[in-house]
Amino acid sequence: MPYVNIKVTKESGGLTKAEKETLVKGVTNLLEETLNKNPASTVVIIDEIDTDNYGLGAELITDRRKRGQ
Amino acid sequence: MPYVNIKVTKESGGLTKAEKETLVKGVTNLLEETLNKNPASTVVIIDEIDTDNYGLGAELITDRRKRGQ
Amino acid sequence: MPYVNIKVTKESGGLTKAEKETLVKGVTNLLEETLNKNPASTVVIIDEIDTDNYGLGAELITDRRKRGQ
Amino acid sequence: MPYVNIKVTKESGGLTKAEKETLVKGVTNLLEETLNKNPASTVVIIDEIDTDNYGLGAELITDRRKRGQ
Amino acid sequence: MPYVNIKVTKESGGLTKAEKETLVKGVTNLLEETLNKNPASTVVIIDEIDTDNYGLGAELITDRRKRGQ
Amino acid sequence: MPYVNIKVTKESGGLTKAEKETLVKGVTNLLEETLNKNPASTVVIIDEIDTDNYGLGAELITDRRKRGQ
């Protein structure tokens, strides 16, 4: 019954459904293989955050992207 | 001054305002009755998550819904 | 499959097991009654926070308690 | 490498980009000055929450605002 | 710069350091492979939760374990 | 009524009470000055995370510290 929350920036229209499936399956499998956790009750929530609302290194990701980072 | 975060999937247009009120009142009352916490400073935040961003059992809720679950 | 996180201060030795059960049952029932959510997959996590690590009104709860609040 | 999450209500169109920058810089500086944390790896995420989804004092912020609070 | 939070119950003394390393590496790799996210700034925080503080199916994990679940 | 959560590693015995006060006051003031948020209902929770449970760059902070980072 683990709970996992993944926060990533929302860029170029956001994650595709296939990418979300890959993340959910990948994390669920990792927890089953590493800790023997039951995949049936593993919850994974993906938050896509606007680049204006995500800061790293004292600046917004929006501005890092403009600088090519 | 408890803090409560409720995450549910956003389905069929999302929760109504009345449903949100019921959740906020219900959780606040529960904390007052159980732990004598002050309702005036109890914070409740409701996150409505797209079914594509919510995984359970290694699959997206979107796909569980299609299978009738 | 809702996910709920409750954060309360840890005071006088922390919550009893009975209090934790009351919170878990209460929140799970509230979500079933209000939104028809499946109780079998509803997750509730209770975080008990040291009063030195919980701030309200620009001061630590530890100091509010000393002032009788 | 601290991680900070700020949740505020989304009112009057939401925060401006300049306000978000001020928050990100301010929190990052505070952590560097207080705890000597490396600003380069400090993450700050700002969540703007609809006033219907934010409860305080057993009521929604939407309704507090209508009462002038 | 993704942020990932993994919450699991703390059982039998908690996760080993090797298990924590496996989770951190596994999730960081998954985000790099799936979304091309920079591993250098990917943050993963693991919360080990007491079984008395983790509820599923309207009961505490402590009590589910006693029933053999 | 903003809610802020700060997660930092727990090193050398953890934060002092004075450091926690500085963080709580600093963040609360920042939100009042930047967004005119009411300090009386601003909640700040500080989580001190074991260096074994905090990963950055696909490794545990414990191991980064050993390498002098």
CSV table of C-alpha atoms in Angstrom, one decimal:
chain,number,residue,atom,x,y,z
A,1,MET,CA,0.0,0.0,0.0
A,2,PRO,CA,2.8,2.5,-0.7
A,3,TYR,CA,1.9,6.0,-1.7
A,4,VAL,CA,4.1,7.8,-4.3
A,5,ASN,CA,3.9,11.4,-5.4
A,6,ILE,CA,5.8,12.6,-8.5
A,7,LYS,CA,6.1,16.3,-9.2
A,8,VAL,CA,7.5,17.3,-12.6
A,9,THR,CA,7.2,20.5,-14.6
A,10,LYS,CA,4.6,20.7,-17.3
A,11,GLU,CA,6.4,21.5,-20.5
A,12,SER,CA,5.4,21.4,-24.2
A,13,GLY,CA,1.8,20.4,-23.4
A,14,GLY,CA,2.5,18.1,-20.6
A,15,LEU,CA,3.2,14.4,-20.3
A,16,THR,CA,1.5,12.0,-22.7
A,17,LYS,CA,-0.7,9.3,-21.4
A,18,ALA,CA,1.9,6.7,-22.4
A,19,GLU,CA,4.5,8.5,-20.3
A,20,LYS,CA,2.2,8.5,-17.3
A,21,GLU,CA,1.6,4.8,-17.7
A,22,THR,CA,5.3,4.2,-17.8
A,23,LEU,CA,5.9,6.1,-14.6
A,24,VAL,CA,3.0,4.4,-12.8
A,25,LYS,CA,4.1,0.9,-13.8
A,26,GLY,CA,7.8,1.6,-13.2
A,27,VAL,CA,7.4,2.9,-9.7
A,28,THR,CA,4.9,0.2,-8.8
A,29,ASN,CA,7.2,-2.5,-10.0
A,30,LEU,CA,10.2,-0.9,-8.3
A,31,LEU,CA,8.3,-1.0,-4.9
A,32,GLU,CA,7.2,-4.6,-5.5
A,33,GLU,CA,10.7,-5.8,-6.5
A,34,THR,CA,12.6,-3.9,-3.8
A,35,LEU,CA,10.2,-4.1,-0.8
A,36,ASN,CA,7.7,-6.8,-1.8
A,37,LYS,CA,4.9,-4.2,-1.6
A,38,ASN,CA,1.5,-5.2,-3.0
A,39,PRO,CA,1.1,-3.6,-6.4
A,40,ALA,CA,-2.7,-3.8,-6.2
A,41,SER,CA,-2.8,-1.1,-3.5
A,42,THR,CA,0.1,1.0,-4.6
A,43,VAL,CA,-1.0,4.6,-5.3
A,44,VAL,CA,1.0,6.9,-7.6
A,45,ILE,CA,-0.1,10.5,-8.2
A,46,ILE,CA,1.6,12.6,-10.8
A,47,ASP,CA,1.5,16.4,-10.4
A,48,GLU,CA,2.4,18.4,-13.5
A,49,ILE,CA,3.6,21.9,-12.3
A,50,ASP,CA,3.6,25.0,-14.4
A,51,THR,CA,7.2,26.2,-15.0
A,52,ASP,CA,6.3,29.5,-13.5
A,53,ASN,CA,5.4,27.7,-10.2
A,54,TYR,CA,8.5,25.6,-9.9
A,55,GLY,CA,11.7,27.2,-8.6
A,56,LEU,CA,15.3,25.8,-8.6
A,57,GLY,CA,18.4,27.7,-7.8
A,58,ALA,CA,16.4,30.8,-6.7
A,59,GLU,CA,14.8,31.3,-10.1
A,60,LEU,CA,11.7,30.0,-11.9
A,61,ILE,CA,12.1,27.1,-14.3
A,62,THR,CA,10.5,29.3,-16.9
A,63,ASP,CA,13.6,31.6,-16.8
A,64,ARG,CA,16.1,28.7,-16.6
A,65,ARG,CA,14.6,27.3,-19.8
A,66,LYS,CA,15.0,30.7,-21.5
A,67,ARG,CA,18.7,30.5,-20.7
A,68,GLY,CA,18.9,27.1,-22.2
A,69,GLN,CA,19.0,25.1,-19.0
B,1,MET,CA,-4.4,23.9,13.8
B,2,PRO,CA,-4.4,20.6,12.0
B,3,TYR,CA,-3.7,20.4,8.3
B,4,VAL,CA,-5.5,17.9,6.1
B,5,ASN,CA,-5.0,17.2,2.5
B,6,ILE,CA,-7.5,15.1,0.5
B,7,LYS,CA,-6.7,13.9,-2.9
B,8,VAL,CA,-9.4,12.4,-5.1
B,9,THR,CA,-9.8,11.8,-8.8
B,10,LYS,CA,-11.7,14.5,-10.8
B,11,GLU,CA,-14.5,12.7,-12.5
B,12,SER,CA,-17.6,13.8,-14.3
B,13,GLY,CA,-16.7,17.5,-14.0
B,14,GLY,CA,-15.3,17.4,-10.5
B,15,LEU,CA,-16.8,17.8,-7.0
B,16,THR,CA,-19.7,20.1,-6.5
B,17,LYS,CA,-19.2,23.0,-4.1
B,18,ALA,CA,-21.7,21.3,-1.7
B,19,GLU,CA,-19.5,18.1,-1.7
B,20,LYS,CA,-16.4,20.2,-0.9
B,21,GLU,CA,-18.3,21.9,2.0
B,22,THR,CA,-19.3,18.5,3.4
B,23,LEU,CA,-15.7,17.2,3.3
B,24,VAL,CA,-14.3,20.4,4.9
B,25,LYS,CA,-16.9,20.4,7.7
B,26,GLY,CA,-16.7,16.7,8.2
B,27,VAL,CA,-13.0,16.5,8.6
B,28,THR,CA,-12.9,19.6,10.8
B,29,ASN,CA,-15.6,18.2,13.1
B,30,LEU,CA,-13.8,14.8,13.2
B,31,LEU,CA,-10.6,16.5,14.4
B,32,GLU,CA,-12.4,18.6,17.0
B,33,GLU,CA,-14.4,15.6,18.4
B,34,THR,CA,-11.5,13.1,18.4
B,35,LEU,CA,-8.6,15.3,19.4
B,36,ASN,CA,-10.2,18.5,20.6
B,37,LYS,CA,-8.5,20.5,17.9
B,38,ASN,CA,-9.5,24.1,17.3
B,39,PRO,CA,-11.8,24.2,14.2
B,40,ALA,CA,-11.0,27.9,13.7
B,41,SER,CA,-7.4,27.1,12.6
B,42,THR,CA,-8.0,23.7,10.9
B,43,VAL,CA,-6.9,23.8,7.2
B,44,VAL,CA,-8.4,21.4,4.7
B,45,ILE,CA,-7.1,21.4,1.1
B,46,ILE,CA,-8.8,19.3,-1.6
B,47,ASP,CA,-6.8,18.3,-4.6
B,48,GLU,CA,-8.9,17.0,-7.6
B,49,ILE,CA,-6.5,14.9,-9.7
B,50,ASP,CA,-7.1,14.0,-13.4
B,51,THR,CA,-7.7,10.3,-13.8
B,52,ASP,CA,-4.8,10.1,-16.2
B,53,ASN,CA,-2.5,11.3,-13.4
B,54,TYR,CA,-3.7,8.9,-10.7
B,55,GLY,CA,-2.4,5.4,-10.7
B,56,LEU,CA,-3.6,2.4,-8.7
B,57,GLY,CA,-2.6,-1.3,-9.2
B,58,ALA,CA,0.1,-0.3,-11.8
B,59,GLU,CA,-2.5,1.3,-14.1
B,60,LEU,CA,-4.1,4.7,-14.6
B,61,ILE,CA,-7.6,5.3,-13.1
B,62,THR,CA,-8.7,6.3,-16.6
B,63,ASP,CA,-8.1,2.7,-17.7
B,64,ARG,CA,-9.6,1.1,-14.6
B,65,ARG,CA,-12.8,3.1,-15.3
B,66,LYS,CA,-12.9,1.8,-18.8
B,67,ARG,CA,-12.9,-1.7,-17.4
B,68,GLY,CA,-15.8,-0.8,-15.2
B,69,GLN,CA,-13.8,-0.5,-12.0
C,1,MET,CA,-8.9,5.2,-3.9
C,2,PRO,CA,-8.6,8.6,-2.2
C,3,TYR,CA,-5.5,9.6,-0.4
C,4,VAL,CA,-5.7,11.6,2.8
C,5,ASN,CA,-2.9,13.1,4.9
C,6,ILE,CA,-3.6,14.5,8.4
C,7,LYS,CA,-0.9,16.5,10.1
C,8,VAL,CA,-1.4,17.2,13.8
C,9,THR,CA,1.0,18.3,16.6
C,10,LYS,CA,2.4,15.5,18.8
C,11,GLU,CA,1.5,16.5,22.3
C,12,SER,CA,1.5,14.7,25.6
C,13,GLY,CA,3.0,11.5,24.2
C,14,GLY,CA,1.1,11.5,20.9
C,15,LEU,CA,-2.2,10.1,19.7
C,16,THR,CA,-3.5,6.9,21.1
C,17,LYS,CA,-4.1,4.0,18.8
C,18,ALA,CA,-7.8,4.4,19.5
C,19,GLU,CA,-7.7,8.0,18.3
C,20,LYS,CA,-5.8,7.0,15.2
C,21,GLU,CA,-8.5,4.4,14.4
C,22,THR,CA,-11.2,6.9,14.9
C,23,LEU,CA,-9.6,9.3,12.5
C,24,VAL,CA,-9.0,6.6,9.8
C,25,LYS,CA,-12.5,5.2,10.1
C,26,GLY,CA,-14.1,8.7,10.2
C,27,VAL,CA,-12.3,10.1,7.1
C,28,THR,CA,-12.8,6.9,5.2
C,29,ASN,CA,-16.5,6.9,6.0
C,30,LEU,CA,-16.8,10.6,5.1
C,31,LEU,CA,-15.4,9.9,1.7
C,32,GLU,CA,-17.6,6.9,1.1
C,33,GLU,CA,-20.8,8.8,2.2
C,34,THR,CA,-20.0,12.0,0.4
C,35,LEU,CA,-18.4,10.9,-2.8
C,36,ASN,CA,-19.1,7.2,-2.9
C,37,LYS,CA,-15.4,6.4,-2.8
C,38,ASN,CA,-14.4,2.8,-2.2
C,39,PRO,CA,-13.2,2.4,1.4
C,40,ALA,CA,-11.1,-0.7,0.6
C,41,SER,CA,-8.6,1.4,-1.3
C,42,THR,CA,-8.8,4.6,0.7
C,43,VAL,CA,-5.4,5.5,2.2
C,44,VAL,CA,-5.1,7.7,5.3
C,45,ILE,CA,-1.7,8.7,6.7
C,46,ILE,CA,-1.4,10.5,10.0
C,47,ASP,CA,1.8,12.6,10.6
C,48,GLU,CA,2.4,13.6,14.2
C,49,ILE,CA,4.6,16.7,14.2
C,50,ASP,CA,6.8,17.9,17.1
C,51,THR,CA,5.5,21.2,18.4
C,52,ASP,CA,8.9,22.7,17.7
C,53,ASN,CA,8.4,21.9,14.0
C,54,TYR,CA,4.9,23.3,13.6
C,55,GLY,CA,4.4,27.1,13.2
C,56,LEU,CA,1.3,29.1,13.3
C,57,GLY,CA,1.0,32.9,13.5
C,58,ALA,CA,4.8,33.3,13.0
C,59,GLU,CA,5.6,31.4,16.1
C,60,LEU,CA,6.2,27.8,17.1
C,61,ILE,CA,3.3,25.8,18.6
C,62,THR,CA,5.7,25.1,21.6
C,63,ASP,CA,5.6,28.8,22.4
C,64,ARG,CA,1.9,29.2,21.9
C,65,ARG,CA,1.3,26.4,24.3
C,66,LYS,CA,3.5,28.1,26.9
C,67,ARG,CA,1.3,31.2,26.6
C,68,GLY,CA,-1.8,29.0,27.1
C,69,GLN,CA,-3.0,28.9,23.5
D,1,MET,CA,18.9,20.6,-1.3
D,2,PRO,CA,15.9,21.6,0.7
D,3,TYR,CA,12.4,21.2,-0.7
D,4,VAL,CA,9.7,23.7,0.0
D,5,ASN,CA,6.0,23.6,-0.9
D,6,ILE,CA,3.9,26.7,-0.6
D,7,LYS,CA,0.1,26.5,-0.9
D,8,VAL,CA,-1.9,29.6,-1.3
D,9,THR,CA,-5.4,30.4,-2.6
D,10,LYS,CA,-5.7,31.4,-6.2
D,11,GLU,CA,-7.5,34.8,-6.1
D,12,SER,CA,-8.1,37.5,-8.7
D,13,GLY,CA,-6.4,35.6,-11.5
D,14,GLY,CA,-3.6,34.1,-9.4
D,15,LEU,CA,-0.1,35.2,-8.5
D,16,THR,CA,1.9,37.3,-10.9
D,17,LYS,CA,5.2,35.9,-12.2
D,18,ALA,CA,7.0,38.6,-10.2
D,19,GLU,CA,5.3,37.5,-7.0
D,20,LYS,CA,6.3,33.9,-7.7
D,21,GLU,CA,9.9,35.0,-8.3
D,22,THR,CA,9.8,36.9,-5.0
D,23,LEU,CA,8.6,33.9,-3.1
D,24,VAL,CA,11.2,31.5,-4.7
D,25,LYS,CA,14.1,33.9,-4.1
D,26,GLY,CA,12.9,34.8,-0.6
D,27,VAL,CA,12.6,31.2,0.6
D,28,THR,CA,15.8,30.1,-1.0
D,29,ASN,CA,17.7,33.0,0.6
D,30,LEU,CA,16.1,32.3,4.0
D,31,LEU,CA,17.3,28.7,3.9
D,32,GLU,CA,20.8,29.7,2.8
D,33,GLU,CA,21.1,32.3,5.5
D,34,THR,CA,19.6,30.3,8.3
D,35,LEU,CA,20.9,26.8,7.6
D,36,ASN,CA,23.6,27.4,5.0
D,37,LYS,CA,21.7,25.3,2.5
D,38,ASN,CA,22.9,25.3,-1.1
D,39,PRO,CA,20.6,27.5,-3.2
D,40,ALA,CA,21.6,25.8,-6.4
D,41,SER,CA,19.7,22.7,-5.4
D,42,THR,CA,16.8,24.2,-3.4
D,43,VAL,CA,13.5,23.4,-4.9
D,44,VAL,CA,10.4,25.5,-4.3
D,45,ILE,CA,7.0,24.5,-5.6
D,46,ILE,CA,4.0,26.9,-5.4
D,47,ASP,CA,0.5,25.5,-5.5
D,48,GLU,CA,-2.3,27.9,-6.3
D,49,ILE,CA,-5.5,26.4,-4.9
D,50,ASP,CA,-9.0,27.3,-6.0
D,51,THR,CA,-10.9,29.0,-3.1
D,52,ASP,CA,-13.6,26.4,-3.4
D,53,ASN,CA,-10.9,23.7,-2.6
D,54,TYR,CA,-9.4,25.4,0.5
D,55,GLY,CA,-11.1,25.2,3.8
D,56,LEU,CA,-10.4,27.1,7.0
D,57,GLY,CA,-12.6,27.2,10.1
D,58,ALA,CA,-14.9,24.5,8.7
D,59,GLU,CA,-15.9,26.6,5.7
D,60,LEU,CA,-14.6,27.2,2.2
D,61,ILE,CA,-12.4,30.3,1.6
D,62,THR,CA,-14.9,31.2,-1.1
D,63,ASP,CA,-17.5,31.8,1.5
D,64,ARG,CA,-15.2,33.5,3.9
D,65,ARG,CA,-14.4,36.0,1.2
D,66,LYS,CA,-18.1,36.7,0.6
D,67,ARG,CA,-18.3,37.6,4.3
D,68,GLY,CA,-15.5,40.0,3.9
D,69,GLN,CA,-12.8,37.8,5.6
E,1,MET,CA,14.5,18.6,-11.3
E,2,PRO,CA,11.6,16.3,-10.4
E,3,TYR,CA,10.6,15.8,-6.8
E,4,VAL,CA,9.4,12.4,-5.7
E,5,ASN,CA,8.0,11.4,-2.3
E,6,ILE,CA,7.6,7.7,-1.4
E,7,LYS,CA,5.6,6.8,1.7
E,8,VAL,CA,5.8,3.2,3.0
E,9,THR,CA,5.1,1.6,6.3
E,10,LYS,CA,8.0,1.0,8.6
E,11,GLU,CA,8.0,-2.7,9.4
E,12,SER,CA,10.6,-5.0,11.0
E,13,GLY,CA,13.0,-2.2,11.8
E,14,GLY,CA,12.5,-0.2,8.7
E,15,LEU,CA,14.2,-0.2,5.3
E,16,THR,CA,17.8,-1.0,5.0
E,17,LYS,CA,20.2,1.5,3.5
E,18,ALA,CA,20.6,-0.7,0.4
E,19,GLU,CA,16.8,-0.7,-0.1
E,20,LYS,CA,16.7,3.1,0.1
E,21,GLU,CA,19.6,3.3,-2.4
E,22,THR,CA,17.7,1.0,-4.8
E,23,LEU,CA,14.5,3.1,-4.5
E,24,VAL,CA,16.4,6.4,-5.1
E,25,LYS,CA,18.4,5.1,-8.1
E,26,GLY,CA,15.4,3.3,-9.5
E,27,VAL,CA,13.1,6.3,-9.5
E,28,THR,CA,15.8,8.7,-10.7
E,29,ASN,CA,16.6,6.4,-13.6
E,30,LEU,CA,12.9,6.0,-14.4
E,31,LEU,CA,12.4,9.7,-14.7
E,32,GLU,CA,15.5,10.1,-16.8
E,33,GLU,CA,14.6,7.3,-19.2
E,34,THR,CA,10.9,8.3,-19.5
E,35,LEU,CA,11.0,12.1,-19.5
E,36,ASN,CA,14.7,12.9,-20.0
E,37,LYS,CA,14.8,14.6,-16.6
E,38,ASN,CA,18.2,15.5,-15.2
E,39,PRO,CA,19.2,13.0,-12.5
E,40,ALA,CA,21.6,15.5,-10.9
E,41,SER,CA,18.7,17.6,-9.6
E,42,THR,CA,16.1,14.9,-9.0
E,43,VAL,CA,15.1,14.8,-5.4
E,44,VAL,CA,13.6,11.6,-3.8
E,45,ILE,CA,12.4,11.6,-0.2
E,46,ILE,CA,11.4,8.4,1.5
E,47,ASP,CA,9.0,8.6,4.5
E,48,GLU,CA,8.8,5.5,6.7
E,49,ILE,CA,5.4,5.6,8.4
E,50,ASP,CA,4.6,3.7,11.6
E,51,THR,CA,1.9,1.0,10.9
E,52,ASP,CA,-0.3,2.7,13.6
E,53,ASN,CA,-0.3,5.9,11.5
E,54,TYR,CA,-1.1,4.3,8.1
E,55,GLY,CA,-4.7,3.4,7.4
E,56,LEU,CA,-6.1,1.3,4.5
E,57,GLY,CA,-9.6,0.0,4.1
E,58,ALA,CA,-10.8,1.9,7.2
E,59,GLU,CA,-8.4,0.2,9.5
E,60,LEU,CA,-4.8,0.6,10.7
E,61,ILE,CA,-2.0,-1.4,8.9
E,62,THR,CA,-1.1,-2.7,12.4
E,63,ASP,CA,-4.4,-4.5,12.6
E,64,ARG,CA,-4.3,-5.7,9.0
E,65,ARG,CA,-0.9,-7.3,9.7
E,66,LYS,CA,-2.3,-9.1,12.7
E,67,ARG,CA,-5.0,-10.6,10.5
E,68,GLY,CA,-2.2,-11.8,8.1
E,69,GLN,CA,-2.8,-9.2,5.4
F,1,MET,CA,-4.0,31.1,5.5
F,2,PRO,CA,-1.1,29.8,3.4
F,3,TYR,CA,0.4,26.4,4.2
F,4,VAL,CA,4.1,25.9,3.8
F,5,ASN,CA,6.1,22.7,4.2
F,6,ILE,CA,9.9,22.8,4.4
F,7,LYS,CA,11.8,19.6,4.1
F,8,VAL,CA,15.5,19.6,5.1
F,9,THR,CA,18.0,16.9,6.0
F,10,LYS,CA,18.5,16.3,9.7
F,11,GLU,CA,22.3,16.7,10.2
F,12,SER,CA,24.4,17.0,13.3
F,13,GLY,CA,21.5,16.6,15.7
F,14,GLY,CA,19.0,18.5,13.8
F,15,LEU,CA,17.8,22.2,13.7
F,16,THR,CA,18.0,24.2,16.8
F,17,LYS,CA,14.8,25.7,18.1
F,18,ALA,CA,16.1,29.2,17.2
F,19,GLU,CA,16.7,28.1,13.6
F,20,LYS,CA,13.1,26.8,13.4
F,21,GLU,CA,11.8,30.0,14.7
F,22,THR,CA,13.8,31.9,12.1
F,23,LEU,CA,12.3,29.8,9.3
F,24,VAL,CA,8.7,30.1,10.6
F,25,LYS,CA,9.0,33.9,11.1
F,26,GLY,CA,10.8,34.4,7.8
F,27,VAL,CA,8.4,32.4,5.6
F,28,THR,CA,5.4,34.0,7.3
F,29,ASN,CA,6.7,37.5,6.8
F,30,LEU,CA,7.6,36.8,3.2
F,31,LEU,CA,4.0,35.7,2.5
F,32,GLU,CA,2.6,38.7,4.3
F,33,GLU,CA,4.9,41.2,2.5
F,34,THR,CA,4.6,39.6,-1.0
F,35,LEU,CA,0.9,38.5,-1.1
F,36,ASN,CA,-0.6,40.3,1.9
F,37,LYS,CA,-1.5,37.0,3.5
F,38,ASN,CA,-2.7,37.0,7.1
F,39,PRO,CA,0.2,35.8,9.4
F,40,ALA,CA,-2.2,34.7,12.1
F,41,SER,CA,-3.4,31.8,10.0
F,42,THR,CA,-0.2,31.0,8.1
F,43,VAL,CA,0.9,27.4,8.9
F,44,VAL,CA,4.5,26.3,8.5
F,45,ILE,CA,5.6,22.7,9.0
F,46,ILE,CA,9.3,21.7,9.1
F,47,ASP,CA,10.2,18.1,8.3
F,48,GLU,CA,13.7,17.0,9.2
F,49,ILE,CA,14.6,14.0,7.1
F,50,ASP,CA,17.3,11.5,7.9
F,51,THR,CA,20.1,11.7,5.4
F,52,ASP,CA,19.6,8.0,4.5
F,53,ASN,CA,16.0,8.9,3.4
F,54,TYR,CA,16.9,11.9,1.2
F,55,GLY,CA,18.2,11.3,-2.3
F,56,LEU,CA,19.7,13.7,-4.7
F,57,GLY,CA,21.5,12.9,-8.0
F,58,ALA,CA,20.6,9.2,-7.7
F,59,GLU,CA,22.4,8.8,-4.4
F,60,LEU,CA,21.6,9.2,-0.7
F,61,ILE,CA,22.7,12.4,1.0
F,62,THR,CA,24.5,10.3,3.5
F,63,ASP,CA,26.9,9.2,0.8
F,64,ARG,CA,27.2,12.7,-0.7
F,65,ARG,CA,28.3,13.9,2.7
F,66,LYS,CA,31.0,11.2,2.9
F,67,ARG,CA,32.3,12.5,-0.4
F,68,GLY,CA,32.5,16.0,1.0
F,69,GLN,CA,29.4,17.3,-0.8
